[in-house]
XYZ file of C-alpha atoms in Angstrom:
676
model
C -11.943 2.284 -10.897
C -14.663 4.022 -12.398
C -17.241 6.603 -11.738
C -20.889 5.885 -10.790
C -23.405 8.262 -12.661
C -24.949 11.159 -10.711
C -28.287 9.967 -9.574
C -31.381 11.905 -7.990
C -32.602 9.602 -5.286
C -30.592 9.892 -1.994
C -29.924 6.492 -0.148
C -28.588 6.503 3.448
C -26.988 3.637 5.456
C -26.518 3.372 8.963
C -22.952 3.215 10.151
C -21.765 0.629 12.879
C -17.972 1.950 13.803
C -15.889 -1.087 15.150
C -13.938 -1.169 18.170
C -11.152 0.868 19.505
C -8.584 -1.701 19.512
C -5.521 -0.554 17.479
C -2.730 -2.505 16.112
C -0.270 -0.285 17.917
C -2.011 -0.436 21.559
C -2.778 3.485 21.238
C -6.017 5.233 20.318
C -6.563 6.416 16.590
C -9.188 8.952 18.002
C -8.518 12.340 18.430
C -7.128 13.323 21.639
C -9.178 16.858 21.453
C -11.235 18.877 19.005
C -9.401 20.397 16.570
C -9.868 24.183 16.985
C -10.058 27.386 14.678
C -9.668 25.008 11.534
C -8.780 26.785 8.166
C -10.645 25.861 5.138
C -9.192 24.723 1.815
C -7.431 27.566 0.281
C -8.212 28.415 -3.398
C -4.444 28.498 -4.448
C -3.053 25.470 -2.215
C 0.832 25.568 -1.979
C 2.510 22.747 -3.656
C 5.499 21.279 -1.810
C 9.184 22.030 -3.031
C 10.534 19.184 -5.550
C 14.092 18.636 -6.418
C 15.395 16.940 -9.422
C 14.911 13.459 -8.102
C 12.648 12.031 -5.285
C 13.728 12.989 -1.793
C 14.627 9.644 -0.281
C 17.208 9.027 -3.158
C 15.925 5.283 -3.759
C 18.711 3.121 -5.220
C 19.053 -0.589 -6.376
C 22.474 -1.934 -5.709
C 23.755 -5.537 -6.546
C 25.749 -6.595 -3.520
C 27.106 -10.141 -3.653
C 24.567 -11.192 -6.466
C 21.518 -9.806 -4.470
C 19.489 -6.743 -5.317
C 19.632 -4.324 -2.412
C 17.423 -1.444 -1.959
C 18.776 1.955 -0.448
C 17.102 5.019 0.767
C 18.664 7.953 2.588
C 22.080 6.440 2.094
C 21.201 3.220 4.091
C 19.672 -0.047 3.534
C 15.780 -0.060 3.716
C 15.296 -1.919 6.883
C 12.592 -4.436 7.983
C 9.553 -2.768 9.211
C 8.762 -5.718 11.534
C 9.236 -3.287 14.475
C 5.708 -2.508 14.631
C 5.171 -5.839 16.008
C 8.295 -7.724 16.406
C 10.839 -6.523 19.229
C 14.132 -8.206 18.490
C 15.944 -8.778 21.735
C 19.543 -7.130 20.166
C 17.376 -3.951 19.755
C 15.814 -1.134 21.597
C 12.603 0.404 20.510
C 10.586 3.254 21.686
C 6.894 3.780 20.291
C 5.759 7.214 19.491
C 2.415 6.222 18.942
C 0.052 8.385 21.176
C -0.862 11.780 21.557
C 1.155 14.512 19.664
C 0.595 18.234 19.413
C -0.828 19.384 16.115
C -1.389 22.673 14.234
C -2.602 23.481 10.697
C -0.555 25.710 8.763
C -2.679 27.353 5.908
C -0.215 29.911 5.117
C 2.812 27.991 5.075
C 4.559 30.264 7.689
C 5.608 27.449 10.044
C 9.164 26.900 9.020
C 9.839 30.557 8.802
C 8.533 30.880 12.285
C 10.369 28.182 13.613
C 7.919 25.514 14.617
C 10.521 22.894 13.911
C 12.961 24.194 16.736
C 12.862 22.418 20.049
C 12.458 25.666 21.944
C 9.319 26.723 20.001
C 6.198 26.792 22.171
C 3.609 24.751 21.304
C 1.260 25.251 24.050
C -1.336 26.895 21.909
C -1.451 23.893 19.566
C -4.192 21.360 19.565
C -3.746 17.289 20.384
C -4.123 14.436 17.939
C -3.537 10.924 18.035
C -1.008 9.203 15.989
C -1.619 7.160 14.080
C -4.682 8.780 12.761
C -5.902 10.768 9.512
C -6.601 14.625 10.388
C -9.791 14.021 7.993
C -11.830 12.657 10.930
C -10.649 15.394 13.568
C -13.957 17.308 12.784
C -16.048 16.428 9.737
C -19.619 16.240 10.091
C -21.349 12.965 8.805
C -18.187 11.726 6.965
C -19.252 8.029 6.867
C -22.929 8.570 6.043
C -24.232 9.102 2.452
C -26.007 12.725 3.093
C -23.694 14.787 1.026
C -25.422 18.113 2.071
C -22.427 19.197 4.167
C -19.702 17.985 1.370
C -17.127 20.292 1.673
C -16.913 20.995 5.267
C -14.552 19.959 8.003
C -11.020 18.939 8.127
C -11.539 16.305 5.563
C -11.188 19.379 3.097
C -8.244 21.122 4.484
C -5.218 20.740 2.428
C -1.592 22.190 2.548
C 0.460 21.996 5.546
C -0.127 20.594 9.072
C 2.609 19.943 11.753
C 2.937 17.401 14.476
C 5.365 17.387 17.498
C 6.175 15.326 20.207
C 9.125 14.871 22.649
C 10.665 11.728 24.148
C 13.432 11.049 26.402
C 15.949 8.192 25.647
C 18.592 6.363 27.337
C 22.296 7.192 27.334
C 23.143 3.822 25.999
C 21.539 4.632 22.630
C 24.484 7.014 22.041
C 26.529 3.655 20.966
C 23.739 2.482 18.570
C 22.700 3.165 15.164
C 19.105 4.820 15.393
C 16.491 5.203 12.805
C 13.046 6.805 13.105
C 10.533 4.722 11.250
C 7.290 5.576 9.739
C 4.800 2.957 8.324
C 2.924 5.754 6.323
C 2.719 9.586 6.096
C 0.263 10.934 3.375
C 1.717 12.712 1.293
C 4.692 14.605 1.903
C 6.668 14.590 5.063
C 9.567 17.040 6.176
C 11.108 15.400 9.306
C 13.185 17.341 11.939
C 14.874 15.999 14.995
C 15.978 18.575 17.749
C 15.681 21.106 14.987
C 18.058 19.294 12.781
C 16.331 18.239 9.284
C 16.734 14.488 9.091
C 14.936 13.852 5.945
C 12.044 14.283 3.539
C 9.590 11.515 2.066
C 7.113 11.511 -0.871
C 4.288 8.994 -1.092
C 1.455 8.506 1.089
C 1.460 4.434 1.606
C 5.122 3.329 1.494
C 6.950 3.008 5.019
C 10.287 4.723 5.517
C 13.243 4.857 7.966
C 15.436 7.915 8.544
C 18.767 7.545 10.127
C 18.758 10.100 13.088
C 22.500 10.172 13.477
C 23.897 13.301 15.394
C 20.787 14.852 15.712
C 19.432 12.582 18.543
C 20.428 13.364 22.346
C 20.357 10.275 23.982
C 20.197 10.576 27.989
C 18.190 13.944 27.421
C 14.720 15.125 25.886
C 14.220 14.823 22.211
C 11.912 16.814 20.030
C 10.715 15.331 16.797
C 8.711 17.368 14.347
C 6.957 16.024 11.307
C 5.583 18.694 8.693
C 2.849 16.889 6.492
C 1.468 18.274 3.019
C -1.665 17.126 1.356
C -2.233 18.559 -2.010
C -5.828 19.778 -2.583
C -7.777 17.628 -5.186
C -9.636 20.815 -6.189
C -9.759 24.490 -5.515
C -13.245 23.947 -4.300
C -15.138 20.934 -3.242
C -18.165 21.310 -5.494
C -18.829 20.201 -9.069
C -17.500 23.407 -10.514
C -14.173 22.939 -8.963
C -10.980 22.826 -10.866
C -8.563 19.996 -10.133
C -4.952 20.641 -8.541
C -2.161 18.893 -10.167
C 1.109 18.290 -9.243
C 3.350 16.835 -12.075
C 6.131 15.349 -9.779
C 3.748 13.460 -7.394
C 2.121 10.165 -7.501
C -0.776 9.962 -8.444
C -0.170 13.661 -9.862
C -3.757 14.512 -10.292
C -7.202 13.928 -8.294
C -8.140 10.135 -8.431
C -11.194 8.577 -7.062
C -10.004 7.454 -3.715
C -9.830 9.401 -0.511
C -6.354 10.980 0.361
C -6.269 10.424 4.085
C -4.055 13.016 5.421
C -1.604 13.026 8.224
C 0.787 10.411 10.169
C -1.711 7.672 9.264
C 0.330 4.630 10.294
C 2.731 3.842 13.359
C 5.842 5.798 14.102
C 8.852 4.378 16.494
C 12.412 4.778 17.125
C 14.877 1.726 16.594
C 18.307 1.507 17.981
C 20.515 -1.150 16.507
C 24.089 -2.348 16.991
C 26.420 -0.528 14.375
C 26.874 -3.769 12.945
C 23.510 -4.693 12.050
C 21.055 -7.136 10.213
C 19.334 -4.645 8.058
C 17.114 -7.191 6.146
C 16.506 -10.975 5.907
C 15.254 -11.929 2.327
C 13.577 -15.440 2.196
C 12.223 -17.381 -0.736
C 11.049 -21.055 -0.162
C 9.920 -23.790 -2.792
C 10.435 -27.352 -3.504
C 11.921 -28.331 -0.087
C 14.646 -25.646 -0.245
C 15.288 -21.901 1.312
C 17.078 -19.305 -0.145
C 18.042 -16.964 2.521
C 19.790 -13.879 2.014
C 21.102 -11.896 5.097
C 21.795 -8.042 4.418
C 24.053 -6.823 6.825
C 25.141 -3.211 7.380
C 28.035 -1.895 9.133
C 27.613 1.668 10.636
C 30.804 1.329 12.400
C 34.266 2.865 11.696
C 36.107 -0.752 11.639
C 35.746 -3.446 9.412
C 33.235 -6.128 10.899
C 34.383 -9.580 10.623
C 32.164 -12.642 11.787
C 29.325 -15.079 11.064
C 25.737 -15.223 10.138
C 23.694 -18.239 11.455
C 20.571 -18.904 9.447
C 17.815 -20.916 11.435
C 15.135 -22.000 8.808
C 12.599 -22.349 11.787
C 10.484 -25.001 13.397
C 8.713 -27.510 11.333
C 10.992 -27.382 8.411
C 13.338 -29.961 8.946
C 16.190 -27.683 8.389
C 19.414 -27.307 10.031
C 21.065 -24.016 11.128
C 23.423 -22.905 8.672
C 26.519 -20.938 9.493
C 28.049 -18.310 6.911
C 31.160 -16.184 7.249
C 30.379 -12.580 6.496
C 32.970 -9.646 6.541
C 31.713 -5.972 6.019
C 33.763 -3.109 5.702
C 33.396 0.093 7.566
C 30.232 1.941 6.320
C 29.594 -0.753 3.987
C 27.028 -3.584 3.282
C 27.402 -7.461 2.675
C 25.114 -10.057 1.971
C 25.502 -13.624 3.424
C 23.541 -16.055 1.388
C 22.445 -19.841 2.669
C 20.838 -22.471 0.715
C 18.947 -24.673 3.243
C 17.119 -27.970 2.712
C 13.839 -27.958 4.386
C 12.716 -31.506 3.956
C 9.874 -31.454 6.305
C 8.317 -27.899 5.503
C 4.685 -28.219 4.297
C 3.869 -25.913 1.419
C 1.924 -22.782 1.814
C -1.174 -22.423 -0.069
C -4.745 -20.931 0.004
C -5.929 -24.508 1.307
C -3.238 -25.011 3.771
C -1.473 -21.840 4.993
C 1.601 -23.028 6.666
C 3.490 -20.099 7.967
C 7.080 -20.493 8.779
C 9.443 -18.277 10.890
C 13.263 -17.966 10.095
C 15.800 -16.216 12.191
C 19.191 -14.901 11.292
C 22.018 -14.091 14.218
C 24.958 -12.042 13.625
C 27.894 -13.347 15.676
C 31.526 -11.565 16.277
C 34.511 -13.668 14.538
C 36.608 -14.076 17.578
C 34.411 -14.629 20.575
C 31.221 -15.678 18.658
C 29.160 -13.445 20.732
C 25.506 -12.695 19.275
C 25.506 -9.206 17.905
C 22.136 -8.814 16.180
C 18.863 -10.822 15.240
C 16.471 -10.500 12.945
C 13.538 -12.901 12.421
C 10.915 -13.151 9.539
C 7.847 -15.039 8.634
C 7.661 -16.999 5.071
C 6.056 -19.742 3.399
C 7.221 -22.633 0.936
C 5.742 -21.922 -2.397
C 6.263 -21.479 -5.730
C 4.723 -19.131 -8.341
C 5.139 -19.392 -12.256
C 3.773 -18.641 -15.707
C 3.721 -21.474 -18.044
C 1.458 -22.080 -21.168
C -1.257 -19.646 -20.441
C -1.625 -21.062 -16.765
C -1.104 -19.276 -13.446
C 0.812 -21.865 -11.455
C 1.027 -22.137 -7.492
C 3.337 -25.035 -6.034
C 3.112 -26.274 -9.967
C -0.829 -26.440 -9.871
C -2.986 -24.413 -12.009
C -4.552 -21.685 -9.905
C -7.523 -19.406 -10.665
C -8.000 -16.355 -8.507
C -11.562 -15.620 -7.618
C -10.816 -12.296 -5.932
C -11.724 -8.909 -4.933
C -10.485 -5.232 -4.996
C -10.825 -3.400 -1.468
C -9.878 -0.107 -0.285
C -8.165 0.191 3.076
C -10.673 2.714 4.782
C -13.245 2.798 7.656
C -15.690 5.714 8.523
C -14.340 5.817 12.044
C -10.592 5.675 11.280
C -10.160 6.394 7.660
C -6.710 4.623 6.722
C -5.709 4.363 10.228
C -7.648 1.360 10.765
C -7.981 -0.857 13.863
C -7.162 -4.465 14.066
C -10.600 -5.324 14.744
C -11.752 -3.261 11.733
C -9.032 -5.340 9.614
C -10.360 -8.398 10.748
C -14.037 -7.663 10.246
C -13.421 -6.213 6.528
C -11.069 -8.913 5.513
C -13.194 -11.611 6.904
C -15.805 -10.883 4.204
C -13.133 -12.156 1.634
C -13.390 -15.657 3.356
C -17.229 -15.438 3.926
C -17.522 -14.880 0.065
C -15.730 -17.812 -0.734
C -12.963 -15.839 -2.480
C -9.108 -16.866 -2.432
C -7.693 -13.601 -3.476
C -7.456 -9.695 -3.007
C -5.947 -6.699 -5.276
C -4.503 -4.187 -2.993
C -5.652 -1.670 -5.654
C -3.499 1.058 -6.236
C -1.376 1.276 -3.161
C 0.495 -1.043 -0.563
C -1.484 -1.887 2.787
C -0.769 -1.756 6.507
C 1.835 -4.669 6.917
C -0.863 -6.373 9.201
C -2.862 -7.157 5.933
C -0.085 -9.123 4.611
C 0.321 -11.154 7.818
C -3.439 -11.839 7.685
C -3.529 -13.061 4.224
C -0.525 -15.109 4.904
C -2.238 -16.777 8.043
C -5.530 -17.240 6.068
C -4.387 -18.685 2.837
C -5.429 -15.432 0.918
C -3.421 -14.623 -2.409
C -2.557 -11.220 -2.943
C -1.946 -8.971 -5.910
C 0.075 -6.252 -4.623
C 0.148 -2.737 -6.200
C 1.454 0.754 -6.172
C 0.247 4.476 -6.334
C 1.207 4.537 -9.966
C -2.677 5.513 -10.910
C -4.102 7.458 -13.879
C -0.527 8.667 -15.077
C -0.299 10.363 -18.582
C 2.849 10.355 -21.041
C 4.168 13.683 -19.738
C 4.225 12.396 -16.248
C 5.517 9.008 -17.343
C 8.262 10.615 -19.022
C 9.085 12.790 -16.288
C 9.156 9.834 -13.719
C 11.288 7.368 -15.822
C 13.802 10.094 -17.202
C 14.181 12.321 -14.226
C 12.163 12.130 -10.936
C 12.088 8.394 -10.249
C 9.257 8.299 -7.883
C 7.112 5.546 -9.956
C 10.214 3.126 -9.732
C 11.029 3.902 -6.154
C 7.531 2.873 -5.274
C 7.455 -0.151 -7.284
C 10.924 -0.941 -5.936
C 10.093 -0.586 -2.116
C 6.773 -2.602 -2.733
C 8.747 -5.967 -3.650
C 11.460 -5.149 -1.307
C 9.163 -4.635 1.912
C 6.641 -7.443 1.202
C 9.059 -9.697 -0.411
C 8.674 -12.669 2.249
C 4.969 -12.881 2.424
C 3.821 -16.296 0.794
C 0.399 -14.622 0.302
C 1.805 -12.070 -2.179
C 1.966 -14.064 -5.671
C 1.932 -11.371 -8.190
C 3.370 -7.686 -8.116
C 1.090 -5.137 -10.148
C 3.031 -1.920 -11.533
C 0.064 0.687 -12.447
C -3.590 1.159 -13.051
C -5.523 2.741 -15.962
C -2.618 5.081 -17.181
C -3.144 6.798 -20.212
C -1.692 5.178 -23.540
C -1.151 7.823 -26.055
C -0.395 6.210 -29.639
C 2.575 8.582 -29.894
C 3.735 8.026 -26.306
C 3.645 4.273 -26.535
C 7.513 3.791 -26.269
C 7.544 6.035 -23.398
C 4.897 3.962 -21.652
C 6.794 0.578 -22.591
C 9.972 1.906 -21.288
C 8.534 2.942 -17.894
C 6.784 -0.326 -17.434
C 10.045 -2.440 -18.591
C 12.118 -0.257 -16.073
C 10.015 -0.919 -12.928
C 9.336 -4.719 -13.990
C 13.230 -4.884 -13.878
C 13.645 -3.196 -10.780
C 11.136 -5.290 -9.015
C 12.461 -8.716 -10.506
C 16.006 -7.588 -9.428
C 14.911 -7.883 -5.946
C 12.618 -10.618 -5.775
C 14.325 -13.878 -5.092
C 10.991 -15.656 -5.752
C 10.429 -14.499 -9.287
C 6.707 -13.703 -8.869
C 4.921 -12.697 -12.156
C 4.210 -9.140 -12.932
C 1.250 -7.329 -14.377
C -0.731 -4.241 -14.199
C -4.269 -3.151 -14.597
C -4.504 -1.724 -17.885
C -7.323 0.418 -19.308
C -7.499 -1.474 -22.438
C -7.341 -5.002 -23.661
C -5.187 -3.955 -26.503
C -2.366 -2.422 -24.459
C 0.940 -1.821 -26.453
C 3.258 -3.426 -23.653
C 1.581 -6.675 -22.864
C 4.298 -8.384 -24.498
C 6.081 -7.271 -21.404
C 3.953 -8.380 -19.021
C 4.106 -11.885 -17.173
C 0.282 -11.727 -16.875
C -1.968 -9.672 -18.947
C -4.304 -7.781 -16.833
C -6.925 -5.081 -17.659
C -9.813 -3.586 -16.278
C -13.069 -4.058 -18.177
C -16.550 -2.600 -17.814
C -18.341 -4.215 -20.729
C -22.195 -3.610 -20.523
C -21.656 -0.465 -17.926
C -19.512 2.104 -19.663
C -19.536 0.569 -23.118
C -20.729 -2.153 -25.174
C -22.615 -5.189 -23.933
C -21.788 -7.890 -21.182
C -21.545 -10.561 -24.256
C -18.724 -8.528 -25.558
C -16.415 -9.863 -22.720
C -15.823 -13.324 -24.143
C -14.763 -12.233 -27.762
C -12.374 -10.041 -26.277
C -10.944 -12.519 -24.106
C -10.519 -14.696 -26.974
C -8.911 -12.164 -29.173
C -6.529 -11.232 -26.270
C -5.331 -14.676 -25.822
C -4.949 -14.943 -29.592
C -2.414 -11.881 -29.618
C -0.704 -13.384 -26.286
C -0.911 -17.144 -26.291
C 1.546 -17.959 -23.963
C 0.323 -15.471 -21.068
C -2.528 -15.978 -18.512
C -5.005 -13.391 -18.564
C -6.479 -11.752 -15.390
C -9.662 -9.415 -15.243
C -8.191 -6.672 -12.761
C -11.261 -4.946 -12.321
C -15.008 -5.385 -13.051
C -18.232 -4.484 -11.710
C -21.041 -1.954 -11.657
C -23.518 -0.040 -9.220
C -26.857 -0.307 -7.502
C -28.995 1.572 -5.393
C -29.391 -0.273 -1.783
C -32.828 -1.830 -1.670
C -33.892 -0.763 -4.795
C -35.050 -3.912 -6.663
C -36.446 -4.534 -10.086
C -35.762 -6.044 -13.406
C -32.198 -7.128 -14.309
C -32.371 -4.804 -17.449
C -32.816 -1.758 -15.137
C -29.715 0.068 -14.175
C -29.083 0.864 -10.648
C -31.120 -2.070 -9.566
C -29.424 -4.908 -7.238
C -30.525 -7.435 -9.605
C -28.717 -5.420 -12.673
C -25.559 -5.275 -10.720
C -25.694 -8.880 -9.761
C -26.759 -10.006 -13.324
C -23.767 -8.189 -14.624
C -21.657 -10.077 -12.436
C -23.005 -13.212 -13.372
C -22.333 -12.600 -17.107
C -18.804 -11.819 -16.879
C -18.088 -14.167 -14.374
C -19.562 -16.944 -16.552
C -17.575 -15.858 -19.573
C -14.327 -16.012 -17.372
C -15.293 -19.517 -15.912
C -15.691 -20.720 -19.729
C -11.862 -19.898 -20.562
C -10.165 -21.227 -17.502
C -7.335 -22.660 -19.719
C -5.998 -18.994 -20.229
C -8.324 -17.068 -17.823
C -6.229 -17.265 -14.430
C -8.300 -14.503 -12.504
C -11.228 -12.414 -12.004
C -11.015 -9.527 -9.251
C -14.519 -7.973 -8.874
C -14.878 -4.084 -8.077
C -15.407 -3.387 -5.347
C -15.571 -5.312 -1.762
C -17.402 -2.271 -0.185
C -18.425 1.308 -1.150
C -15.628 3.823 -0.842
C -15.148 7.388 -0.268
C -13.445 9.854 -3.055
C -13.249 13.696 -3.487
C -13.811 13.784 -7.342
C -16.403 15.873 -8.676
C -19.226 13.204 -8.769
C -21.363 11.598 -6.394
C -21.185 14.680 -4.119
C -24.694 14.445 -3.154
C -23.783 11.107 -1.870
C -21.199 12.537 0.006
C -18.432 11.377 -2.250
C -19.418 7.695 -1.618
C -19.034 5.450 -4.977
C -22.041 2.766 -4.667
C -20.050 0.067 -6.469
C -19.236 -2.267 -3.375
C -21.019 -5.585 -2.431
C -21.312 -3.804 0.910
C -22.293 -0.362 2.109
C -19.596 2.014 3.489
C -20.443 0.478 6.991
C -18.973 -2.927 5.586
C -22.155 -4.502 7.006
C -24.987 -3.941 4.852
C -24.888 -6.515 1.941
C -25.974 -6.294 -1.697
C -27.459 -9.119 -3.739
C -24.090 -9.337 -5.672
C -22.578 -10.421 -2.374
C -24.332 -13.571 -2.126
C -23.958 -14.026 -6.086
C -20.039 -13.791 -5.844
C -19.954 -16.098 -2.708
C -22.128 -19.040 -4.522
C -20.081 -18.745 -7.855
C -17.984 -21.554 -8.961
C -15.837 -22.468 -11.932
């Protein structure tokens, strides 16, 4: 991601907010105006940090399977946002919560987390939503005259409270509180009892509620959210605010939408439960790993029945399982699926497998978990990127997950519209640049045959932070692990991306290499499908490219440095240095004013932006014997709080589309018409 030079001509674009249908069935709009907003403080408080990231992320090898733990339990499947298993109970918590900013960080001392605390004076806010959209004039427009005003610039602490009455039968079950995302730092209490803290703005997490819950009675759930300020003042003279433990640790050029930005629910499961179903299918065979967790006080003995699903020609397979009290076991099944059609961009065949846990004596069904998957293989060989054994070129694009109406709490209609441009532009891939997306987007890609490069929040790190993360704090590794664990079964995900444009200090190269090698090893340990690993390097001479499966780098020849024609020789040189590895351009692009037309040689014209794309695309297309992908930067204009483009309301004009996701630049059609 790159800055666009400051300019003097102000361009505007009309916004067309999309409908209010939301994935969870509740409104993401604010239920009431937020009154008495504080302004961003000059010395914002940073959240406390321990020696390790707070979720205690851990990778354990169990029955020859890598299993990810957080908060002392297996990280579960998060399909509860859309799938309701018959053996489980759910309580959707999306809707109206009580809300209050805490600019002086007094809430905990004053007992805002206690169930008997009166929140009658608080405002109402919808969950999910971003508090940025509570009251920020002209947030989605290009007029920057009021940049710095409104709740989009309120940082520090804010509190959420809600109550829920649960059935008494939940007392005999294991209950977890699931969040799809909270940005950035969340501390959670249930009935006044602290049940967990989470750091990281885009990863799902599940907190075991334990004895804090009161089945049959009213329960109070409280979430305190912290967002670090990007700057001490939001103008060109503001000084950046940094948190050396955070990821990312300093201001970046995408908008840090704050709050409970994705769905929340309570899920009650049996004491012996299927926590996760890992699936990898290729060449007519399904490798299924059923992770069974026993929260009970006695050893569980029984069976796991794995059904590969309709259209596979596979038979259900029964596997014995024994799980000690408080323990975890993995039941493994290798199942022929001779009739399953391969998943590909041309024919995206999505299958559904189901695992059932039964008791040993009676054979009664205890728990069920299903998951979608697809049969396909991904590998790297002889400088080629192979899907189902066939050389594949990713004609792809980067995109940010946001809308003017809902920020990062987008509606299903907004996702469908936004991602529909990928198909309209004849693209076959997307890069989830610099953070994982809402689960719906992976389902969408599975169903529409779009290849996904999944990504992490590890952006613009430097040697000092990399060393801290690798040797002590571990948040970088936790983010990479949970990305691979949570999105494992999606056939659309064909490559993992570990970081974006982190600093490479020549003296710090060994630290940088160790960081990437550690994250790669962690991802490989949980990925049964063996997907390739890459990263979006800031240079074509990255000292760790020998570690990558695919060489990936961001390049802006002819824009920030050099000329367009420098790309071809650079690709040739990189290939000579790494002859067995395919190369992907993970970012390339430039900017233009809307409606500003003129010579291709004039920076800022739509013709110049389109010409830059044609030149870079042609040089990649001439080298498909070792270049396997090109990702344009970026699908649409995006918001950021860094100290440039403030006169345009913080919007970077590098998109094929305006921030409205409708108004097209010339480069949109150039990309659509580009062929190899």
